[in-house]
Tab-separated table of C-alpha atoms in Angstrom:
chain	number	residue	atom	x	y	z
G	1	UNK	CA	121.999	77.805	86.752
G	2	UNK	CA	123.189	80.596	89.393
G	3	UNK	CA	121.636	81.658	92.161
G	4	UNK	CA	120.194	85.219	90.408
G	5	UNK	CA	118.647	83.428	87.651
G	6	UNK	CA	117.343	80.702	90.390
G	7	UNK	CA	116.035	83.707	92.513
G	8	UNK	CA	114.232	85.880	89.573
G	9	UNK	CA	112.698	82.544	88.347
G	10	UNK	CA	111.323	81.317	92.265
G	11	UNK	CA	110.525	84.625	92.546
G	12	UNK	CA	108.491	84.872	89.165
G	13	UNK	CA	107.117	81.034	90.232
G	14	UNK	CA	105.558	82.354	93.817
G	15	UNK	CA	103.963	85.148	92.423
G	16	UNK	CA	102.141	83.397	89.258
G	17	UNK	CA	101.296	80.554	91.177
G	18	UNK	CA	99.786	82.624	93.761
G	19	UNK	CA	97.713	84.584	91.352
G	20	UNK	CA	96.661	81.982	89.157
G	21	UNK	CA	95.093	79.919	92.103
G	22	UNK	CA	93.808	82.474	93.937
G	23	UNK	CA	92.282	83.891	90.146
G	24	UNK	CA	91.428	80.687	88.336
G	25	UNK	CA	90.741	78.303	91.835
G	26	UNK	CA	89.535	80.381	93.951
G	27	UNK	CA	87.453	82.554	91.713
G	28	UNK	CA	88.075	85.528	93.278
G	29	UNK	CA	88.604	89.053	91.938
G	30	UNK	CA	88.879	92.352	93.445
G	31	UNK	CA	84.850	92.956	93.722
G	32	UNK	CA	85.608	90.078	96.473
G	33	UNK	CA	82.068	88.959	94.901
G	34	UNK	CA	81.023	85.861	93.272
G	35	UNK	CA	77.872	83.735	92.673
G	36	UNK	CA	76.624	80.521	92.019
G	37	UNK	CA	73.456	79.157	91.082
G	38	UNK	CA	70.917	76.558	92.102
G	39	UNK	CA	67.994	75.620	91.662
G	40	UNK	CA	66.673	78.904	90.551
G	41	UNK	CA	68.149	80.417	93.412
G	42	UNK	CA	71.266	82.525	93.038
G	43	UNK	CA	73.544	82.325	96.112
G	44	UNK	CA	75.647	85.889	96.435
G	45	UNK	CA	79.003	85.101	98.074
G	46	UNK	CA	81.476	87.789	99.748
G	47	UNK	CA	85.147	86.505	99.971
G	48	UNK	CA	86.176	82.940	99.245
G	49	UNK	CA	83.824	81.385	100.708
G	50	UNK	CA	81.587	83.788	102.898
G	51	UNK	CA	77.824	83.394	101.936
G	52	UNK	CA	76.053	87.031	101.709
G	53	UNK	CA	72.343	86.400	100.578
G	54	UNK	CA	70.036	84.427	98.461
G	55	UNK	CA	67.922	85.725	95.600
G	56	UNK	CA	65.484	84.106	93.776
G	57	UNK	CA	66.189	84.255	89.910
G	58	UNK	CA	62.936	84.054	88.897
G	59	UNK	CA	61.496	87.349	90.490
G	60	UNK	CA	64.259	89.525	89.356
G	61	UNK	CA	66.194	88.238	86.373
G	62	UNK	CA	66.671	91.791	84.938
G	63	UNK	CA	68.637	92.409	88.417
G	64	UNK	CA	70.358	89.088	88.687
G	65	UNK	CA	71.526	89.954	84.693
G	66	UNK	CA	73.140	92.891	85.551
G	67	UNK	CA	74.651	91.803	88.632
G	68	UNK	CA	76.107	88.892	86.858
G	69	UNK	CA	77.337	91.092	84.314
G	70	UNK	CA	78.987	93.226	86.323
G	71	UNK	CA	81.103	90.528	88.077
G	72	UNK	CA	82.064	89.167	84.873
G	73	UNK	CA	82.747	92.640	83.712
G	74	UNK	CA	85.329	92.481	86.866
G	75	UNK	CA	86.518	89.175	86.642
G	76	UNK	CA	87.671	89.643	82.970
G	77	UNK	CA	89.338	92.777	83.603
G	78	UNK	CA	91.560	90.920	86.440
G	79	UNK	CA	92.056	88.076	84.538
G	80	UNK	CA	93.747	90.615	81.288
G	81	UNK	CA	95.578	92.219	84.152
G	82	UNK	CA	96.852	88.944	85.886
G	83	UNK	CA	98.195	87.933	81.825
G	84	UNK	CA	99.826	91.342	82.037
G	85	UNK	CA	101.505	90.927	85.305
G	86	UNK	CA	102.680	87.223	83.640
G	87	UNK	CA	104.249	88.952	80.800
G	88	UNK	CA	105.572	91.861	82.583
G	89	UNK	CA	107.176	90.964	85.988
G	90	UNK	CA	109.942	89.174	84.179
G	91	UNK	CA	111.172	92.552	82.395
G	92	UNK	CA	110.382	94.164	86.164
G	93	UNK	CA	112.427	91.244	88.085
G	94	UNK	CA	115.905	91.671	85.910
G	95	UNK	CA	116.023	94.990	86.762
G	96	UNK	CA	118.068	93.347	89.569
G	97	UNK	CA	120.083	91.220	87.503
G	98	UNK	CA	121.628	94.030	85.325
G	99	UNK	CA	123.471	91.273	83.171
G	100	UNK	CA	120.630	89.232	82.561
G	101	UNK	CA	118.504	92.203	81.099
G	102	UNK	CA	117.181	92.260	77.689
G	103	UNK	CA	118.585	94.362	75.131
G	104	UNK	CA	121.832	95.480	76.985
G	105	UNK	CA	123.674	96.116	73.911
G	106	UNK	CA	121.126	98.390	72.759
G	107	UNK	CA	119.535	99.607	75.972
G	108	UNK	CA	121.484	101.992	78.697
G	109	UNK	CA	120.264	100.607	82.260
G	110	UNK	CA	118.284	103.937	83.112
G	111	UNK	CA	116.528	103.891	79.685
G	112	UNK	CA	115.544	100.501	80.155
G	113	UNK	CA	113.966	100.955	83.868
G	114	UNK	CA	112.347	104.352	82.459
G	115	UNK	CA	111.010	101.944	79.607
G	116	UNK	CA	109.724	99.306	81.965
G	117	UNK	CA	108.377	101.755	84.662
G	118	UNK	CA	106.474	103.571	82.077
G	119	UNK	CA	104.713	100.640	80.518
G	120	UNK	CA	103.588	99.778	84.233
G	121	UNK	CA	102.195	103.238	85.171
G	122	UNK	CA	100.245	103.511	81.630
G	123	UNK	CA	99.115	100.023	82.327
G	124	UNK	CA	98.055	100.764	86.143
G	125	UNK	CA	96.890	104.635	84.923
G	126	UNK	CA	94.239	101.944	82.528
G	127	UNK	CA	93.461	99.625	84.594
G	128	UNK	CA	93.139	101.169	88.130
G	129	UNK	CA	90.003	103.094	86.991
G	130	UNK	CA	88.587	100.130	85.026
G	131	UNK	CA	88.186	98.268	88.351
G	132	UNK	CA	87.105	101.435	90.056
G	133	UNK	CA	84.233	101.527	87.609
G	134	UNK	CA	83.573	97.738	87.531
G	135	UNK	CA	83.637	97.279	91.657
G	136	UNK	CA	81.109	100.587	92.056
G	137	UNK	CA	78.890	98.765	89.004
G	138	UNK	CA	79.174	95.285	91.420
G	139	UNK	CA	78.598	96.814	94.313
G	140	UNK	CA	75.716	98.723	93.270
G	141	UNK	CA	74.002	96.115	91.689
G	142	UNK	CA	74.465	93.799	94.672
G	143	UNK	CA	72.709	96.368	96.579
G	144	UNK	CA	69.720	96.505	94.172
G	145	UNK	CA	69.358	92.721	94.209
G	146	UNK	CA	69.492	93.011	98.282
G	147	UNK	CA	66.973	95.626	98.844
């Protein structure tokens, strides 16, 4: 294996792994809000590992539903968008390897970055404003369930 193919794939390596720990093991999303329960207490955390407040579930499960609904609301969103960063930072990442790109018999190099770039920007032009929505929704029910 050369050193370009070594480089896209180390690259491609760092960047997964780094999402898909700091997604799946650390739980986070972009809300940077989480929650765990016990004993009928729900514990509202801020970062990775910053606790905010404590609310008790039984007084306000109408609030606490929401709330958690929200954040799942976010987290699923990020996780679709981590699978899309997976599946598209490959095609993005042999854009520096001209001879290594995909469809090079069929493909001129500036249609195939116009190709790429454009899936990314309708991608981004989705998803941005998803999260937009979905942090506003977190952070206003977090507020509710603090007041």
């Amino acid at each position: 294996m050369d050193k370009k193919k070594l480089t896209i794939l180390l690259a491609y390596a760092i960047v997964m792994t780094g999402l898909l720990l700091l997604t799946f093991g650390a739980e986070w999303n972009p809300s940077n809000y989480s929650y765990s329960l016990n004993n009928g207490m729900m514990v509202i955390e801020k970062g990775l590992s910053q606790e905010l407040e404590e609310v008790s579930v039984g007084d306000r499960m109408d609030d606490v539903l929401r709330y958690t609904l929200a954040v799942s609301a976010e987290q699923q969103q990020w996780r679709i968008d981590v699978t899309v960063i997976g599946i598209l930072l490959p095609f993005l990442l042999l854009l520096f390897i001209p001879n290594l790109r995909p469809l090079k018999k069929h493909l001129s190099t500036r249609w195939y970055v116009t190709i790429v770039l454009a899936i990314l920007v309708v991608y981004a032009a989705y998803s941005i404003p998803n999260h937009i929505s979905n942090i506003n929704e977190v952070h206003e029910q977090v507020s509710r369930l603090l007041e």
